[in-house]
Tab-separated table of N, CA and C in Angstrom:
chain	number	residue	atom	x	y	z
A	1	MET	N	0.263	-1.038	-0.347
A	1	MET	CA	0.218	-0.415	0.132
A	1	MET	C	0.712	1.367	-0.037
A	2	ALA	N	0.252	2.238	-1.429
A	2	ALA	CA	1.667	3.618	-0.893
A	2	ALA	C	1.214	4.337	0.531
A	3	GLU	N	1.991	4.694	1.143
A	3	GLU	CA	2.367	5.499	2.096
A	3	GLU	C	1.961	7.363	1.027
A	4	PRO	N	1.137	7.681	2.762
A	4	PRO	CA	0.831	8.725	1.697
A	4	PRO	C	1.975	10.354	2.209
A	5	ARG	N	1.420	11.185	1.290
A	5	ARG	CA	2.824	12.332	0.830
A	5	ARG	C	2.184	12.883	1.117
A	6	VAL	N	3.192	13.809	2.233
A	6	VAL	CA	2.567	15.957	2.195
A	6	VAL	C	2.895	16.358	1.450
A	7	PRO	N	1.757	17.448	0.728
A	7	PRO	CA	2.409	17.990	-0.598
A	7	PRO	C	3.668	18.538	-0.010
A	8	GLY	N	4.833	19.015	-0.787
A	8	GLY	CA	5.979	20.016	-0.914
A	8	GLY	C	6.993	19.703	-0.090
A	9	SER	N	6.976	17.536	0.471
A	9	SER	CA	7.412	17.209	1.593
A	9	SER	C	8.759	16.715	1.154
A	10	GLY	N	9.533	16.687	-0.801
A	10	GLY	CA	10.307	16.181	-1.014
A	10	GLY	C	9.208	14.841	-0.313
A	11	GLY	N	8.925	14.474	-1.447
A	11	GLY	CA	8.102	12.443	-1.497
A	11	GLY	C	8.313	11.946	-3.075
A	12	ASP	N	8.247	13.416	-3.791
A	12	ASP	CA	9.384	12.410	-4.934
A	12	ASP	C	10.179	12.122	-5.297
A	13	ASP	N	11.274	13.446	-4.335
A	13	ASP	CA	13.001	12.712	-4.109
A	13	ASP	C	13.113	11.313	-3.810
A	14	GLN	N	11.991	10.984	-3.369
A	14	GLN	CA	12.340	9.734	-2.466
A	14	GLN	C	13.402	8.921	-3.599
A	15	LEU	N	14.287	7.761	-2.626
A	15	LEU	CA	15.087	7.256	-3.332
A	15	LEU	C	15.225	6.397	-2.602
A	16	GLU	N	14.969	4.958	-3.347
A	16	GLU	CA	14.786	3.881	-2.580
A	16	GLU	C	15.733	2.845	-2.681
A	17	LEU	N	16.347	2.620	-1.326
A	17	LEU	CA	17.506	1.844	-1.271
A	17	LEU	C	17.581	0.425	-1.332
A	18	PRO	N	18.091	0.026	-1.909
A	18	PRO	CA	18.566	-1.564	-1.898
A	18	PRO	C	17.381	-2.261	-1.258
A	19	CYS	N	17.643	-2.104	-0.308
A	19	CYS	CA	17.343	-3.485	1.759
A	19	CYS	C	15.885	-3.174	1.238
A	20	GLY	N	14.724	-2.164	0.886
A	20	GLY	CA	13.234	-1.962	0.276
A	20	GLY	C	13.148	0.162	1.254
A	21	GLU	N	13.722	0.498	2.245
A	21	GLU	CA	13.135	1.566	2.196
A	21	GLU	C	13.761	2.640	1.379
A	22	THR	N	13.171	3.965	2.105
A	22	THR	CA	13.402	4.937	0.731
A	22	THR	C	14.336	6.086	2.277
A	23	LEU	N	14.909	6.835	1.273
A	23	LEU	CA	15.820	8.027	1.315
A	23	LEU	C	15.809	9.359	0.750
A	24	ASP	N	14.937	10.411	2.361
A	24	ASP	CA	14.834	11.519	1.471
A	24	ASP	C	16.826	11.603	0.585
A	25	PRO	N	17.169	12.281	-0.164
A	25	PRO	CA	19.262	12.946	-0.540
A	25	PRO	C	18.909	13.947	0.097
A	26	HIS	N	18.587	15.062	1.102
A	26	HIS	CA	18.311	15.840	0.573
A	26	HIS	C	18.694	15.397	2.355
A	27	GLU	N	18.772	14.376	2.677
A	27	GLU	CA	19.158	13.617	4.647
A	27	GLU	C	21.102	13.714	4.521
A	28	ILE	N	21.258	13.753	3.285
A	28	ILE	CA	22.606	13.166	3.246
A	28	ILE	C	23.216	14.415	3.565
A	29	ASP	N	24.644	14.235	3.808
A	29	ASP	CA	24.999	15.566	4.618
A	29	ASP	C	26.813	15.269	3.787
A	30	LEU	N	27.602	16.085	3.136
A	30	LEU	CA	28.417	16.111	2.182
A	30	LEU	C	29.404	15.158	3.046
A	31	GLY	N	30.192	15.288	4.087
A	31	GLY	CA	30.557	14.887	4.996
A	31	GLY	C	30.259	12.965	5.041
A	32	MET	N	29.362	12.774	5.171
A	32	MET	CA	28.523	11.339	4.938
A	32	MET	C	28.900	10.274	4.589
A	33	ARG	N	29.514	9.494	5.474
A	33	ARG	CA	29.472	8.437	4.289
A	33	ARG	C	29.161	6.873	5.103
A	34	GLU	N	28.536	7.551	5.886
A	34	GLU	CA	27.734	6.571	5.863
A	34	GLU	C	25.989	6.558	6.317
A	35	TYR	N	25.081	5.454	5.361
A	35	TYR	CA	23.947	6.289	6.620
A	35	TYR	C	23.368	5.010	7.393
A	36	THR	N	22.429	5.429	7.998
A	36	THR	CA	22.239	4.447	9.104
A	36	THR	C	20.690	4.266	9.085
A	37	CYS	N	19.655	3.120	8.512
A	37	CYS	CA	18.581	3.077	7.337
A	37	CYS	C	17.983	2.723	9.124
A	38	SER	N	16.299	2.467	8.174
A	38	SER	CA	15.970	1.824	9.330
A	38	SER	C	15.557	0.449	9.670
A	39	CYS	N	16.148	0.058	8.714
A	39	CYS	CA	16.155	-1.301	8.339
A	39	CYS	C	17.644	-2.015	9.258
A	40	GLY	N	17.491	-1.789	9.984
A	40	GLY	CA	18.596	-1.990	10.892
A	40	GLY	C	19.947	-1.675	10.661
A	41	GLU	N	20.701	-1.967	9.143
A	41	GLU	CA	21.568	-2.289	8.834
A	41	GLU	C	22.194	-0.880	8.017
A	42	SER	N	23.822	-0.244	8.191
A	42	SER	CA	24.133	0.343	7.572
A	42	SER	C	24.759	0.574	6.551
A	43	HIS	N	24.190	1.367	6.222
A	43	HIS	CA	24.175	1.795	4.918
A	43	HIS	C	25.514	2.293	3.708
A	44	ALA	N	26.845	1.845	2.610
A	44	ALA	CA	27.324	3.490	2.186
A	44	ALA	C	26.722	4.934	1.461
A	45	VAL	N	27.386	5.088	2.140
A	45	VAL	CA	26.995	6.619	0.791
A	45	VAL	C	28.161	7.510	0.419
A	46	VAL	N	27.848	7.033	-1.564
A	46	VAL	CA	29.012	8.500	-1.565
A	46	VAL	C	28.726	9.332	-2.811
A	47	THR	N	29.261	10.564	-2.983
A	47	THR	CA	28.690	10.946	-3.683
A	47	THR	C	29.977	11.829	-5.081
A	48	ASP	N	29.269	12.623	-5.364
A	48	ASP	CA	30.409	12.818	-6.641
A	48	ASP	C	31.422	13.495	-6.039
A	49	VAL	N	31.509	14.603	-5.630
A	49	VAL	CA	32.755	15.260	-4.600
A	49	VAL	C	33.064	14.794	-3.306
A	50	HIS	N	33.047	13.511	-2.901
A	50	HIS	CA	33.825	12.405	-2.455
A	50	HIS	C	35.729	12.560	-3.508
A	51	PRO	N	36.757	12.400	-2.947
A	51	PRO	CA	37.287	12.106	-3.828
A	51	PRO	C	37.845	10.911	-4.263
A	52	PRO	N	38.558	9.897	-4.433
A	52	PRO	CA	38.373	8.727	-4.993
A	52	PRO	C	40.002	8.482	-3.877
A	53	SER	N	40.400	9.641	-2.978
A	53	SER	CA	40.952	9.497	-2.233
A	53	SER	C	40.780	9.520	-0.840
A	54	ARG	N	39.274	8.731	-0.929
A	54	ARG	CA	38.371	7.956	-0.163
A	54	ARG	C	39.116	6.449	0.130
A	55	PHE	N	39.764	6.051	-1.422
A	55	PHE	CA	39.152	4.312	-1.414
A	55	PHE	C	40.872	4.360	-0.990
A	56	PHE	N	41.874	5.332	-2.138
A	56	PHE	CA	42.938	5.038	-1.940
A	56	PHE	C	44.112	6.479	-2.129
A	57	PRO	N	45.464	6.198	-1.627
A	57	PRO	CA	46.347	7.193	-1.524
A	57	PRO	C	46.218	7.629	-2.796
A	58	GLU	N	46.683	9.122	-2.930
A	58	GLU	CA	46.772	10.130	-3.245
A	58	GLU	C	47.737	9.613	-4.893
A	59	SER	N	48.829	9.271	-4.141
A	59	SER	CA	50.000	8.866	-5.230
A	59	SER	C	49.213	7.833	-5.820
A	60	PHE	N	48.459	7.128	-5.664
A	60	PHE	CA	47.389	6.290	-6.082
A	60	PHE	C	46.351	6.322	-7.576
A	61	VAL	N	46.914	7.955	-6.851
A	61	VAL	CA	44.800	8.254	-7.690
A	61	VAL	C	46.063	9.180	-8.876
A	62	VAL	N	46.589	9.353	-8.509
A	62	VAL	CA	47.160	10.079	-9.566
A	62	VAL	C	48.284	9.325	-10.485
A	63	VAL	N	48.036	7.752	-10.710
A	63	VAL	CA	48.662	6.572	-11.882
A	63	VAL	C	47.148	6.445	-12.211
A	64	LEU	N	46.808	6.655	-11.190
A	64	LEU	CA	44.814	6.288	-12.151
A	64	LEU	C	44.520	7.215	-13.267
A	65	GLN	N	44.517	7.862	-13.127
A	65	GLN	CA	44.113	9.046	-13.378
A	65	GLN	C	45.527	9.805	-14.636
A	66	GLU	N	46.637	9.060	-14.750
A	66	GLU	CA	47.241	9.466	-15.998
A	66	GLU	C	47.145	8.422	-16.966
A	67	LEU	N	47.036	6.964	-16.407
A	67	LEU	CA	46.496	5.655	-17.468
A	67	LEU	C	44.985	5.938	-17.685
A	68	VAL	N	44.337	5.901	-17.034
A	68	VAL	CA	42.527	5.126	-17.171
A	68	VAL	C	42.546	6.934	-18.045
A	69	GLU	N	41.746	6.143	-19.664
A	69	GLU	CA	41.047	7.593	-20.293
A	69	GLU	C	40.117	7.124	-20.102
A	70	THR	N	39.503	8.754	-20.010
A	70	THR	CA	37.538	7.726	-19.898
A	70	THR	C	37.235	8.736	-21.007
A	71	ASP	N	36.264	8.132	-21.550
A	71	ASP	CA	35.627	8.754	-22.352
A	71	ASP	C	33.735	9.108	-21.901
A	72	ASP	N	34.005	10.248	-21.479
A	72	ASP	CA	32.644	10.423	-20.758
A	72	ASP	C	32.971	12.083	-20.534
A	73	GLU	N	31.957	12.789	-19.707
A	73	GLU	CA	32.023	14.021	-19.745
A	73	GLU	C	32.246	14.607	-18.186
A	74	PHE	N	33.176	13.742	-17.904
A	74	PHE	CA	34.169	14.227	-16.498
A	74	PHE	C	35.905	13.892	-17.052
A	75	ASP	N	35.805	15.066	-16.640
A	75	ASP	CA	37.786	15.976	-17.229
A	75	ASP	C	38.932	14.485	-16.848
A	76	GLU	N	38.462	13.141	-15.597
A	76	GLU	CA	39.490	12.603	-15.280
A	76	GLU	C	38.827	11.569	-14.959
A	77	PHE	N	39.508	10.520	-14.170
A	77	PHE	CA	39.411	8.995	-14.272
A	77	PHE	C	39.211	9.524	-12.396
A	78	GLY	N	38.176	8.956	-12.042
A	78	GLY	CA	37.432	9.353	-10.447
A	78	GLY	C	36.319	8.707	-10.307
A	79	THR	N	36.391	9.096	-9.143
A	79	THR	CA	35.016	8.107	-8.133
A	79	THR	C	33.401	7.999	-8.826
A	80	PRO	N	32.831	9.353	-9.373
A	80	PRO	CA	31.795	8.381	-10.138
A	80	PRO	C	32.626	6.853	-11.421
A	81	HIS	N	33.774	7.330	-11.164
A	81	HIS	CA	33.898	5.514	-12.461
A	81	HIS	C	34.274	4.603	-11.182
A	82	LEU	N	34.873	5.053	-10.153
A	82	LEU	CA	35.097	3.983	-8.729
A	82	LEU	C	33.255	3.390	-9.011
A	83	LEU	N	32.546	4.064	-8.804
A	83	LEU	CA	31.339	4.007	-8.712
A	83	LEU	C	30.655	3.036	-9.779
A	84	GLY	N	31.159	3.038	-11.057
A	84	GLY	CA	30.042	2.810	-12.149
A	84	GLY	C	31.319	1.462	-12.791
A	85	VAL	N	32.205	0.180	-11.934
A	85	VAL	CA	32.908	-0.609	-11.614
A	85	VAL	C	31.616	-1.382	-10.564
A	86	VAL	N	32.120	-0.977	-9.463
A	86	VAL	CA	30.915	-0.961	-7.779
A	86	VAL	C	30.021	-1.697	-9.234
A	87	MET	N	28.761	-1.117	-9.668
A	87	MET	CA	27.342	-0.839	-10.226
A	87	MET	C	28.177	-2.316	-11.529
A	88	GLU	N	28.995	-2.655	-11.727
A	88	GLU	CA	28.428	-2.800	-12.713
A	88	GLU	C	29.180	-4.523	-12.020
A	89	GLU	N	29.641	-4.701	-11.159
A	89	GLU	CA	29.789	-6.188	-10.468
A	89	GLU	C	27.667	-6.119	-9.421
A	90	PHE	N	28.240	-5.702	-8.674
A	90	PHE	CA	27.011	-5.745	-7.840
A	90	PHE	C	25.777	-5.270	-8.360
A	91	PRO	N	25.213	-4.816	-9.148
A	91	PRO	CA	23.941	-4.017	-9.444
A	91	PRO	C	22.969	-3.841	-8.954
A	92	GLU	N	22.443	-4.657	-8.524
A	92	GLU	CA	21.541	-4.520	-7.383
A	92	GLU	C	21.395	-4.418	-5.530
A	93	ALA	N	23.104	-3.877	-6.038
A	93	ALA	CA	23.284	-3.394	-3.979
A	93	ALA	C	23.030	-1.896	-4.769
A	94	VAL	N	23.854	-1.202	-5.357
A	94	VAL	CA	23.702	-0.086	-5.354
A	94	VAL	C	22.432	0.809	-5.815
A	95	VAL	N	21.925	1.909	-5.459
A	95	VAL	CA	21.608	1.491	-5.861
A	95	VAL	C	21.498	4.378	-5.988
A	96	THR	N	21.295	4.627	-7.411
A	96	THR	CA	21.835	5.833	-7.267
A	96	THR	C	21.736	6.925	-7.296
A	97	HIS	N	21.030	8.189	-7.611
A	97	HIS	CA	20.467	9.763	-7.234
A	97	HIS	C	21.510	10.272	-8.207
A	98	ASP	N	20.562	11.055	-8.867
A	98	ASP	CA	21.441	12.073	-9.699
A	98	ASP	C	20.447	13.803	-9.432
A	99	ALA	N	21.083	14.645	-8.783
A	99	ALA	CA	20.842	15.757	-8.264
A	99	ALA	C	21.360	16.117	-8.863
A	100	SER	N	21.620	16.216	-10.005
A	100	SER	CA	22.248	17.737	-11.400
A	100	SER	C	21.411	18.929	-10.801
A	101	ASP	N	20.443	18.643	-10.288
A	101	ASP	CA	19.656	20.320	-10.863
A	101	ASP	C	18.588	20.272	-9.076
A	102	ASP	N	18.842	19.317	-8.459
A	102	ASP	CA	18.836	20.344	-7.194
A	102	ASP	C	19.727	20.789	-6.283
A	103	GLY	N	19.507	22.558	-5.897
A	103	GLY	CA	21.047	22.938	-6.464
A	103	GLY	C	21.043	23.044	-4.329
A	104	ALA	N	20.232	22.401	-3.847
A	104	ALA	CA	19.776	22.819	-2.179
A	104	ALA	C	20.403	21.017	-1.246
A	105	VAL	N	21.744	20.297	-2.267
A	105	VAL	CA	22.458	18.873	-1.616
A	105	VAL	C	23.614	19.088	-1.660
A	106	GLY	N	24.252	19.873	-3.014
A	106	GLY	CA	25.459	19.930	-2.486
A	106	GLY	C	26.986	19.177	-3.757
A	107	TYR	N	25.533	18.140	-4.604
A	107	TYR	CA	26.554	16.791	-4.458
A	107	TYR	C	25.619	16.773	-6.001
A	108	SER	N	26.196	16.289	-7.052
A	108	SER	CA	24.849	16.029	-8.523
A	108	SER	C	24.869	14.663	-8.515
A	109	MET	N	25.981	13.424	-7.805
A	109	MET	CA	25.519	12.246	-8.234
A	109	MET	C	25.743	11.874	-6.423
A	110	LEU	N	24.406	10.817	-6.484
A	110	LEU	CA	24.292	10.079	-4.975
A	110	LEU	C	24.376	8.386	-5.115
A	111	TRP	N	24.569	7.878	-4.979
A	111	TRP	CA	24.521	6.760	-4.798
A	111	TRP	C	24.844	6.340	-3.415
A	112	VAL	N	24.266	4.697	-3.179
A	112	VAL	CA	24.189	4.349	-1.116
A	112	VAL	C	23.804	2.771	-2.283
A	113	THR	N	24.567	1.770	-0.772
A	113	THR	CA	25.071	0.607	-1.327
A	113	THR	C	24.864	-0.455	0.069
A	114	ASP	N	24.052	-1.610	-0.701
A	114	ASP	CA	23.609	-2.547	0.561
A	114	ASP	C	24.617	-3.258	1.530
A	115	PHE	N	25.976	-1.887	1.010
A	115	PHE	CA	27.277	-2.687	2.136
A	115	PHE	C	27.186	-1.846	2.835
A	116	ASP	N	28.384	-2.004	4.272
A	116	ASP	CA	28.527	-0.432	4.723
A	116	ASP	C	29.681	0.037	4.288
A	117	SER	N	29.975	1.298	4.559
A	117	SER	CA	31.614	1.668	3.854
A	117	SER	C	32.422	1.352	3.387
A	118	ARG	N	32.640	0.157	5.058
A	118	ARG	CA	33.827	-0.408	5.275
A	118	ARG	C	34.121	-0.972	3.562
A	119	ARG	N	32.945	-2.562	3.300
A	119	ARG	CA	32.884	-3.563	2.967
A	119	ARG	C	33.103	-2.850	1.235
A	120	LEU	N	32.506	-1.474	1.286
A	120	LEU	CA	32.236	-1.142	0.162
A	120	LEU	C	33.743	-0.734	-0.336
A	121	HIS	N	34.334	-0.448	1.119
A	121	HIS	CA	35.913	-0.258	0.075
A	121	HIS	C	36.499	-1.130	-0.179
A	122	GLU	N	36.104	-2.481	0.872
A	122	GLU	CA	37.074	-3.611	-0.045
A	122	GLU	C	36.750	-3.613	-1.273
A	123	ILE	N	35.259	-3.446	-1.562
A	123	ILE	CA	34.697	-4.144	-2.867
A	123	ILE	C	35.768	-3.268	-3.255
A	124	VAL	N	35.553	-2.167	-3.983
A	124	VAL	CA	36.361	-0.786	-4.801
A	124	VAL	C	38.160	-0.991	-5.038
A	125	VAL	N	38.903	-1.540	-4.248
A	125	VAL	CA	39.666	-1.955	-3.480
A	125	VAL	C	39.702	-3.429	-4.517
A	126	GLU	N	39.639	-4.484	-4.956
A	126	GLU	CA	39.447	-5.751	-5.342
A	126	GLU	C	39.223	-5.427	-6.705
A	127	LEU	N	38.285	-4.464	-6.910
A	127	LEU	CA	37.688	-4.374	-8.165
A	127	LEU	C	38.672	-3.821	-8.682
A	128	VAL	N	39.749	-2.959	-7.912
A	128	VAL	CA	40.652	-1.825	-9.082
A	128	VAL	C	41.870	-3.403	-9.343
A	129	VAL	N	42.341	-3.824	-8.462
A	129	VAL	CA	43.459	-4.952	-8.095
A	129	VAL	C	43.265	-5.627	-9.338
A	130	GLU	N	41.577	-6.300	-8.873
A	130	GLU	CA	40.523	-6.936	-10.944
A	130	GLU	C	41.234	-6.361	-12.189
A	131	LEU	N	41.348	-5.394	-11.939
A	131	LEU	CA	41.269	-3.930	-13.603
A	131	LEU	C	42.718	-3.925	-13.687
A	132	MET	N	43.294	-3.786	-12.729
A	132	MET	CA	44.923	-4.070	-12.655
A	132	MET	C	45.268	-5.327	-13.593
A	133	GLU	N	45.048	-6.372	-12.947
A	133	GLU	CA	45.391	-7.319	-12.672
A	133	GLU	C	45.365	-8.131	-14.521
A	134	HIS	N	44.373	-7.268	-14.851
A	134	HIS	CA	43.562	-7.278	-16.597
A	134	HIS	C	44.385	-6.508	-17.327
A	135	ALA	N	44.645	-5.362	-16.530
A	135	ALA	CA	45.689	-4.275	-17.881
A	135	ALA	C	46.668	-5.052	-17.987
A	136	ILE	N	47.487	-5.626	-16.639
A	136	ILE	CA	49.073	-5.607	-16.696
A	136	ILE	C	48.706	-7.830	-17.604
A	137	SER	N	47.767	-8.575	-17.695
A	137	SER	CA	47.632	-9.917	-18.089
A	137	SER	C	48.293	-9.391	-19.540
A	138	HIS	N	47.990	-7.631	-20.429
A	138	HIS	CA	48.210	-7.579	-21.907
A	138	HIS	C	49.769	-6.840	-21.892
A	139	ALA	N	49.916	-6.576	-21.501
A	139	ALA	CA	51.138	-6.274	-21.413
A	139	ALA	C	52.225	-7.358	-21.890
A	140	GLU	N	53.574	-6.940	-22.627
A	140	GLU	CA	54.557	-7.713	-23.112
A	140	GLU	C	55.765	-8.206	-22.895
A	141	ASP	N	56.153	-7.832	-21.861
A	141	ASP	CA	56.957	-7.278	-20.926
A	141	ASP	C	56.625	-8.383	-19.123
A	142	ASP	N	56.969	-10.362	-19.607
A	142	ASP	CA	56.930	-11.496	-19.157
A	142	ASP	C	56.973	-10.966	-17.657
A	143	THR	N	58.333	-9.557	-17.275
A	143	THR	CA	59.387	-9.901	-16.062
A	143	THR	C	58.081	-9.238	-15.776
A	144	ALA	N	57.465	-8.352	-15.971
A	144	ALA	CA	57.152	-7.205	-14.856
A	144	ALA	C	55.664	-7.822	-14.831
A	145	ILE	N	54.874	-8.901	-15.602
A	145	ILE	CA	53.498	-8.945	-15.475
A	145	ILE	C	53.827	-9.719	-13.822
A	146	SER	N	55.669	-10.731	-14.215
A	146	SER	CA	55.764	-11.672	-13.057
A	146	SER	C	55.013	-11.172	-11.719
A	147	GLU	N	55.783	-10.117	-11.473
A	147	GLU	CA	56.229	-8.826	-10.827
A	147	GLU	C	55.172	-8.688	-10.131
A	148	PHE	N	54.344	-8.118	-10.596
A	148	PHE	CA	53.370	-8.188	-10.638
A	148	PHE	C	52.136	-9.372	-9.761
A	149	GLU	N	52.023	-9.685	-10.802
A	149	GLU	CA	51.575	-11.393	-9.706
A	149	GLU	C	51.655	-11.928	-9.004
A	150	SER	N	53.578	-11.853	-8.269
A	150	SER	CA	53.688	-12.521	-7.358
A	150	SER	C	53.513	-10.824	-6.618
A	151	GLN	N	53.812	-9.978	-6.687
A	151	GLN	CA	53.403	-8.498	-5.626
A	151	GLN	C	51.493	-8.838	-5.349
A	152	MET	N	50.755	-9.372	-5.771
A	152	MET	CA	48.874	-9.480	-5.419
A	152	MET	C	49.414	-10.692	-4.926
A	153	LEU	N	50.126	-11.777	-4.318
A	153	LEU	CA	49.503	-12.685	-2.957
A	153	LEU	C	49.928	-12.320	-2.455
A	154	GLU	N	51.430	-11.426	-2.475
A	154	GLU	CA	51.159	-10.350	-0.708
A	154	GLU	C	50.477	-9.809	-0.142
A	155	PHE	N	48.851	-8.651	-1.238
A	155	PHE	CA	48.642	-8.397	-1.200
A	155	PHE	C	47.450	-8.169	-0.866
A	156	ASP	N	47.409	-8.020	0.548
A	156	ASP	CA	45.939	-8.692	1.728
A	156	ASP	C	45.085	-7.453	1.672
A	157	VAL	N	43.630	-7.273	0.606
A	157	VAL	CA	42.731	-5.970	0.976
A	157	VAL	C	42.186	-5.772	2.427
A	158	SER	N	41.887	-6.802	2.816
A	158	SER	CA	41.227	-6.628	3.686
A	158	SER	C	42.468	-5.610	5.079
A	159	GLU	N	43.767	-5.793	4.600
A	159	GLU	CA	45.112	-5.154	6.289
A	159	GLU	C	44.806	-4.129	5.257
A	160	PHE	N	45.016	-3.911	4.418
A	160	PHE	CA	44.935	-2.628	3.115
A	160	PHE	C	44.018	-1.604	3.686
A	161	VAL	N	42.754	-1.778	3.572
A	161	VAL	CA	41.642	-1.119	3.800
A	161	VAL	C	41.827	-0.615	4.884
A	162	GLU	N	41.988	-1.729	6.417
A	162	GLU	CA	42.354	-1.715	7.527
A	162	GLU	C	42.883	-0.592	8.446
A	163	GLN	N	44.487	-0.582	7.846
A	163	GLN	CA	45.463	0.240	7.914
A	163	GLN	C	44.815	1.765	7.253
A	164	TYR	N	44.612	1.983	5.661
A	164	TYR	CA	44.293	3.329	4.856
A	164	TYR	C	43.246	4.209	5.832
A	165	ARG	N	42.177	2.982	5.992
A	165	ARG	CA	40.727	4.438	7.195
A	165	ARG	C	41.271	4.184	7.684
A	166	ARG	N	42.491	3.420	9.454
A	166	ARG	CA	43.088	4.058	10.474
A	166	ARG	C	43.856	4.999	10.012
A	167	GLN	N	44.865	5.100	8.594
A	167	GLN	CA	45.326	6.413	8.321
A	167	GLN	C	44.730	8.006	8.428
A	168	ARG	N	43.305	7.781	7.540
A	168	ARG	CA	42.735	8.197	7.193
A	168	ARG	C	41.879	8.428	7.935
A	169	GLU	N	41.399	7.864	9.518
A	169	GLU	CA	40.554	8.949	10.008
A	169	GLU	C	39.188	8.664	10.080
A	170	PHE	N	38.711	7.684	9.620
A	170	PHE	CA	37.839	8.227	9.012
A	170	PHE	C	36.022	8.631	10.050
A	171	GLU	N	36.261	7.998	11.151
A	171	GLU	CA	35.515	8.914	11.953
A	171	GLU	C	35.836	9.829	12.211
A	172	SER	N	36.881	10.114	11.970
A	172	SER	CA	37.070	12.145	13.058
A	172	SER	C	36.767	13.445	11.536
A	173	GLU	N	35.833	14.325	11.876
A	173	GLU	CA	35.804	15.446	10.923
A	173	GLU	C	37.301	15.994	10.695
A	174	HIS	N	38.207	15.191	10.787
A	174	HIS	CA	39.261	16.236	10.654
A	174	HIS	C	41.213	14.391	9.766
A	175	ASP	N	39.835	14.029	9.098
A	175	ASP	CA	39.742	12.799	7.646
A	175	ASP	C	41.163	14.037	6.855
A	176	ARG	N	41.713	13.609	6.457
A	176	ARG	CA	42.047	14.090	5.048
A	176	ARG	C	43.467	13.515	4.644
A	177	ALA	N	43.323	13.692	3.223
A	177	ALA	CA	44.194	12.206	1.860
A	177	ALA	C	45.886	12.523	2.403
A	178	LEU	N	45.909	11.395	2.077
A	178	LEU	CA	47.747	10.428	2.043
A	178	LEU	C	48.366	10.463	0.990
């Protein structure tokens, strides 16, 4: 049964989350990384103004931006591309909201996932590693391929995410790029 809406209450702007609950995009603060839902779970929140350094060190982001060519309206590889990769892999677990015509929110694009922010962070890292593995597999330098593969065998995604989140102080207003 449909819920009654008060005119002018933003009812038309409700975003249906992967869990089935709804969210008014105006509730999203630019510093928010997680939304505590009435379903009892926490959902990761990402906006287009969140830099890719939310997931990776700045030095790595620079490398990605230099190597990855984009064929869209964005000047360089960034957060929208990272979330696009997540959406390709988990289409039912990510919802988006285009707020480009809404000057009241401070962002143009919003993504809310069925995962909490830590799990989303792990997924983003895992998917970028997969993209890197795919790219290096096309290299003609067998030594580079072998070296990359051996480094990836030692790379622990969960440990990387744990250390990176600790260094970034994600729970504090003093979050800063590394």
